Tab-separated table of C-alpha atoms in Angstrom:
chain	number	residue	atom	x	y	z
A	1286	MET	CA	4.825	0.402	5.279
A	1287	ALA	CA	6.161	0.230	1.725
A	1288	SER	CA	5.292	2.639	-1.071
A	1289	VAL	CA	4.538	0.228	-3.918
A	1290	LEU	CA	4.355	1.184	-7.575
A	1291	TRP	CA	2.315	-1.626	-9.182
A	1292	LEU	CA	3.111	-1.827	-12.898
A	1293	ASP	CA	1.124	-3.907	-15.355
A	1294	PHE	CA	3.212	-5.677	-18.002
A	1295	GLU	CA	1.081	-5.227	-21.103
A	1296	GLY	CA	0.639	-1.547	-21.881
A	1297	VAL	CA	3.091	-0.315	-19.227
A	1298	VAL	CA	6.334	-2.291	-19.465
A	1299	VAL	CA	5.746	-3.152	-23.121
A	1300	GLU	CA	3.379	-1.885	-25.753
A	1301	ALA	CA	0.053	-3.716	-25.405
A	1302	GLY	CA	-0.545	-6.855	-27.460
A	1303	LEU	CA	2.705	-8.799	-26.961
A	1304	THR	CA	1.125	-11.830	-25.273
A	1305	ASP	CA	-1.692	-12.055	-27.813
A	1306	ALA	CA	0.858	-11.830	-30.639
A	1307	VAL	CA	2.862	-14.712	-29.164
A	1308	ILE	CA	-0.287	-16.792	-28.717
A	1309	ALA	CA	-1.378	-16.080	-32.296
A	1310	GLU	CA	1.999	-17.192	-33.624
A	1311	PHE	CA	2.607	-20.340	-31.570
A	1312	GLY	CA	-0.910	-21.600	-30.846
A	1313	VAL	CA	-1.993	-24.677	-32.776
A	1314	ASP	CA	-5.479	-23.347	-33.548
A	1315	ALA	CA	-6.438	-20.092	-35.209
A	1316	PRO	CA	-5.420	-16.939	-33.276
A	1317	ASN	CA	-7.230	-16.961	-29.951
A	1318	THR	CA	-8.459	-13.388	-29.733
A	1319	GLY	CA	-8.912	-12.292	-26.153
A	1320	ALA	CA	-7.103	-15.298	-24.684
A	1321	SER	CA	-5.090	-13.013	-22.449
A	1322	ASP	CA	-8.235	-11.639	-20.783
A	1323	SER	CA	-8.199	-14.368	-18.106
A	1324	GLU	CA	-5.805	-16.770	-16.443
A	1325	MET	CA	-7.778	-19.779	-17.665
A	1326	GLY	CA	-7.833	-18.446	-21.223
A	1327	LEU	CA	-4.086	-17.936	-21.170
A	1328	ALA	CA	-3.416	-21.370	-19.715
A	1329	SER	CA	-5.594	-22.989	-22.364
A	1330	ALA	CA	-3.929	-21.079	-25.197
A	1331	ILE	CA	-0.376	-21.763	-24.033
A	1332	ALA	CA	-1.109	-25.477	-23.600
A	1333	GLN	CA	-1.365	-25.550	-27.418
A	1334	PHE	CA	2.241	-24.420	-27.973
A	1335	GLU	CA	4.471	-26.938	-29.749
A	1336	ALA	CA	7.585	-24.783	-30.137
A	1337	SER	CA	10.535	-25.024	-27.766
A	1338	ARG	CA	11.054	-22.469	-25.003
A	1339	GLU	CA	14.105	-21.154	-26.854
A	1340	GLU	CA	12.023	-20.492	-29.980
A	1341	VAL	CA	9.302	-18.675	-28.041
A	1342	GLU	CA	11.785	-16.577	-26.048
A	1343	SER	CA	13.626	-15.605	-29.240
A	1344	ARG	CA	10.384	-14.463	-30.857
A	1345	VAL	CA	9.393	-12.516	-27.733
A	1346	ARG	CA	12.671	-10.593	-27.969
A	1347	GLU	CA	11.899	-9.751	-31.586
A	1348	LEU	CA	8.309	-8.679	-30.927
A	1349	ALA	CA	8.635	-6.851	-27.603
A	1350	ARG	CA	8.655	-3.067	-27.625
A	1351	VAL	CA	9.532	-1.672	-24.191
A	1352	ARG	CA	7.535	1.507	-23.648
A	1353	PRO	CA	9.522	4.724	-23.911
A	1354	GLY	CA	10.321	6.077	-20.475
A	1355	PHE	CA	10.057	2.758	-18.625
A	1356	GLU	CA	13.685	2.628	-17.549
A	1357	GLU	CA	13.557	6.288	-16.519
A	1358	LEU	CA	10.405	5.718	-14.460
A	1359	LEU	CA	12.057	2.809	-12.652
A	1360	GLY	CA	15.130	4.845	-11.860
A	1361	TRP	CA	13.094	7.765	-10.536
A	1362	ALA	CA	10.866	5.506	-8.433
A	1363	GLN	CA	13.734	3.608	-6.839
A	1364	TRP	CA	15.641	6.813	-6.109
A	1365	HIS	CA	12.598	8.358	-4.416
A	1366	GLY	CA	11.660	5.444	-2.180
A	1367	TRP	CA	9.071	3.664	-4.309
A	1368	LEU	CA	9.170	-0.115	-4.780
A	1369	PRO	CA	8.320	-0.953	-8.422
A	1370	ILE	CA	6.757	-4.367	-8.914
A	1371	VAL	CA	5.493	-5.885	-12.143
A	1372	VAL	CA	2.364	-7.976	-11.571
A	1373	SER	CA	0.818	-9.645	-14.601
A	1374	ALA	CA	-1.096	-12.720	-15.655
A	1375	ALA	CA	1.165	-12.842	-18.723
A	1376	PRO	CA	3.454	-15.893	-18.779
A	1377	ASP	CA	7.055	-15.788	-17.607
A	1378	VAL	CA	8.201	-16.616	-21.123
A	1379	CYS	CA	7.089	-13.079	-21.983
A	1380	VAL	CA	7.615	-11.201	-18.706
A	1381	GLU	CA	10.961	-12.669	-17.664
A	1382	THR	CA	12.331	-12.547	-21.198
A	1383	VAL	CA	11.659	-8.809	-21.451
A	1384	LEU	CA	12.900	-8.093	-17.921
A	1385	GLU	CA	16.124	-10.069	-18.428
A	1386	ASP	CA	17.692	-6.769	-19.496
A	1387	PRO	CA	20.293	-5.874	-16.813
A	1388	ALA	CA	18.609	-2.469	-16.443
A	1389	PHE	CA	15.565	-4.241	-14.984
A	1390	ASP	CA	17.213	-6.896	-12.812
A	1391	ARG	CA	16.160	-5.248	-9.532
A	1392	VAL	CA	12.483	-5.125	-10.444
A	1393	THR	CA	10.303	-7.535	-8.478
A	1394	ARG	CA	7.976	-9.447	-10.790
A	1395	HIS	CA	5.025	-11.789	-10.264
A	1396	CYS	CA	3.518	-13.562	-13.282
A	1397	GLY	CA	2.275	-16.868	-14.608
A	1398	ARG	CA	4.839	-19.673	-14.561
A	1399	THR	CA	5.343	-22.090	-17.434
A	1400	ARG	CA	6.773	-25.593	-17.591
A	1401	GLN	CA	7.448	-27.615	-20.693
A	1402	VAL	CA	7.408	-31.339	-19.984
A	1403	TYR	CA	6.143	-32.983	-23.166
A	1404	ARG	CA	3.681	-30.088	-23.417
A	1405	TRP	CA	3.429	-26.547	-22.138
A	1406	ARG	CA	1.668	-25.815	-18.858
A	1407	LEU	CA	0.959	-22.387	-17.367
A	1408	THR	CA	0.132	-22.067	-13.666
A	1409	TYR	CA	-0.469	-19.281	-11.160
A	1410	ALA	CA	0.279	-19.151	-7.460
A	1411	SER	CA	-0.954	-16.754	-4.797
A	1412	PRO	CA	1.534	-14.933	-2.536
A	1413	ARG	CA	1.073	-17.842	-0.103
A	1414	GLY	CA	2.024	-20.351	-2.796
A	1415	VAL	CA	-1.493	-21.691	-3.365
A	1416	GLU	CA	-2.150	-22.641	-6.977
A	1417	LEU	CA	-4.962	-20.588	-8.516
A	1418	GLU	CA	-7.153	-20.953	-11.574
A	1419	GLU	CA	-8.305	-17.336	-11.406
A	1420	GLY	CA	-7.927	-14.270	-9.207
A	1421	PHE	CA	-4.128	-14.103	-9.481
A	1422	LEU	CA	-3.911	-10.302	-9.713
A	1423	LEU	CA	-6.481	-9.819	-6.975
A	1424	SER	CA	-4.559	-12.150	-4.648
A	1425	TYR	CA	-1.487	-9.902	-4.869
A	1426	ALA	CA	-3.498	-6.714	-4.500
A	1427	ALA	CA	-5.172	-8.086	-1.370
A	1428	ALA	CA	-1.838	-9.246	0.077
A	1429	LEU	CA	-0.302	-5.793	-0.348
A	1430	ARG	CA	-3.350	-4.176	1.208
A	1431	ASP	CA	-3.314	-6.567	4.145
A	1432	ALA	CA	0.397	-5.871	4.666
A	1433	GLY	CA	-0.442	-2.201	5.111
A	1434	ASP	CA	1.386	-1.014	2.001
A	1435	LEU	CA	0.496	2.077	0.036
A	1436	VAL	CA	-0.131	0.926	-3.549
A	1437	VAL	CA	-0.302	3.072	-6.663
A	1438	HIS	CA	-1.598	0.968	-9.547
A	1439	VAL	CA	-0.449	1.774	-13.099
A	1440	GLY	CA	-2.184	-0.158	-15.852
A	1441	GLN	CA	-4.189	-0.268	-19.046
A	1442	GLY	CA	-5.771	-3.718	-19.258
A	1443	ALA	CA	-9.387	-4.127	-18.164
A	1444	ALA	CA	-8.467	-7.455	-16.530
A	1445	GLY	CA	-6.763	-5.423	-13.807
A	1446	GLU	CA	-9.978	-3.764	-12.633
A	1447	ALA	CA	-10.425	-5.687	-9.370
A	1448	ALA	CA	-6.783	-5.202	-8.360
A	1449	ALA	CA	-6.857	-1.511	-9.265
A	1450	ARG	CA	-9.903	-0.930	-7.090
A	1451	LEU	CA	-7.921	-2.063	-4.036
A	1452	ALA	CA	-5.113	0.421	-4.698
A	1453	TYR	CA	-4.772	3.709	-2.850
A	1454	ALA	CA	-4.432	5.561	-6.164
A	1455	THR	CA	-4.573	4.599	-9.828
A	1456	CYS	CA	-2.947	5.865	-12.984
A	1457	THR	CA	-4.730	4.257	-15.892
A	1458	GLY	CA	-5.126	4.370	-19.634
A	1459	GLY	CA	-6.854	2.430	-22.387
A	1460	PRO	CA	-9.617	-0.052	-21.498
A	1461	LEU	CA	-8.904	0.096	-17.762
A	1462	ARG	CA	-9.447	3.850	-17.748
A	1463	GLU	CA	-12.835	3.336	-19.404
A	1464	VAL	CA	-13.824	0.688	-16.855
A	1465	LEU	CA	-12.731	2.597	-13.743
A	1466	GLY	CA	-13.846	6.028	-14.893
A	1467	GLU	CA	-13.339	9.062	-12.693
A	1468	GLY	CA	-12.867	8.970	-8.944
A	1469	GLU	CA	-10.793	10.157	-6.029
A	1470	ARG	CA	-7.073	9.628	-6.664
A	1471	ALA	CA	-7.838	8.245	-10.147
A	1472	TYR	CA	-5.730	9.705	-12.932
A	1473	GLY	CA	-5.254	9.024	-16.623
A	1474	PHE	CA	-1.950	8.756	-18.439
A	1475	GLU	CA	-0.749	8.770	-22.019
A	1476	THR	CA	2.999	8.394	-21.451
A	1477	LEU	CA	5.140	7.054	-18.637
A	1478	GLU	CA	6.435	10.568	-18.150
A	1479	ASP	CA	2.845	11.410	-17.103
A	1480	VAL	CA	3.128	8.726	-14.400
A	1481	ARG	CA	6.435	10.073	-13.128
A	1482	ALA	CA	5.098	13.624	-13.061
A	1483	LEU	CA	2.028	12.487	-11.107
A	1484	LEU	CA	4.145	10.715	-8.501
A	1485	GLU	CA	6.409	13.714	-8.193
A	1486	ARG	CA	3.418	15.999	-7.693
A	1487	GLU	CA	1.228	13.869	-5.431
A	1488	GLY	CA	3.414	11.126	-3.989
A	1489	GLU	CA	4.532	12.754	-0.756
A	1490	ALA	CA	1.013	13.958	0.049
A	1491	TRP	CA	-0.307	10.441	-0.528
A	1492	ARG	CA	2.302	9.002	1.804
A	1493	ALA	CA	1.458	11.495	4.529
A	1494	SER	CA	-2.291	10.976	4.172
A	1495	PHE	CA	-1.974	7.188	4.059
A	1496	ALA	CA	0.276	7.117	7.120
A	1497	THR	CA	-2.217	9.269	9.042
A	1498	ALA	CA	-5.171	7.097	8.002
A	1499	THR	CA	-3.461	3.824	8.893
A	1500	GLY	CA	-1.468	5.019	11.890
């Protein structure tokens, strides 16, 4: 059994809005508000890109604002036996570009994958390697559950609702907090220090309870 710390990209790793900002800048049509709300919307928006990968990656580096406390949260989690993974429908041109920092090289990440052969194409694959048009986040949440892992979900985007509901505990903010509301082992957060403090306070009890329930 692994103790998994599921981290959304938008709103947790980086300040929310990075993917939409990239789409607004490089999309051929007018800014596609809400494109990042679904895998199909993202794929459609990114198919409009005409810039090179190097141009997009360079702009991502300029726009991205890693959330204060992210590196510290990773260090604490890894030291205390938690496995941090970043799971996001955001494209690799955003996720991988931000996580290329050597401080983040040990972080497992699952995201949309882009190819640029004449035109951009964004695809998603399940943990079994099956290409998906939707349900990417849910496929990973279900795989972790089926593997018997304890999952604490940290996120802000409402698109993560289905995945968050499969987690053992949630730490949420923004739109996701509004969607999930109150519940057992459901906590809000404003800063990533709030997340670390929650894990420090409740983590061992969760592990013990989860092991008893699944043993």
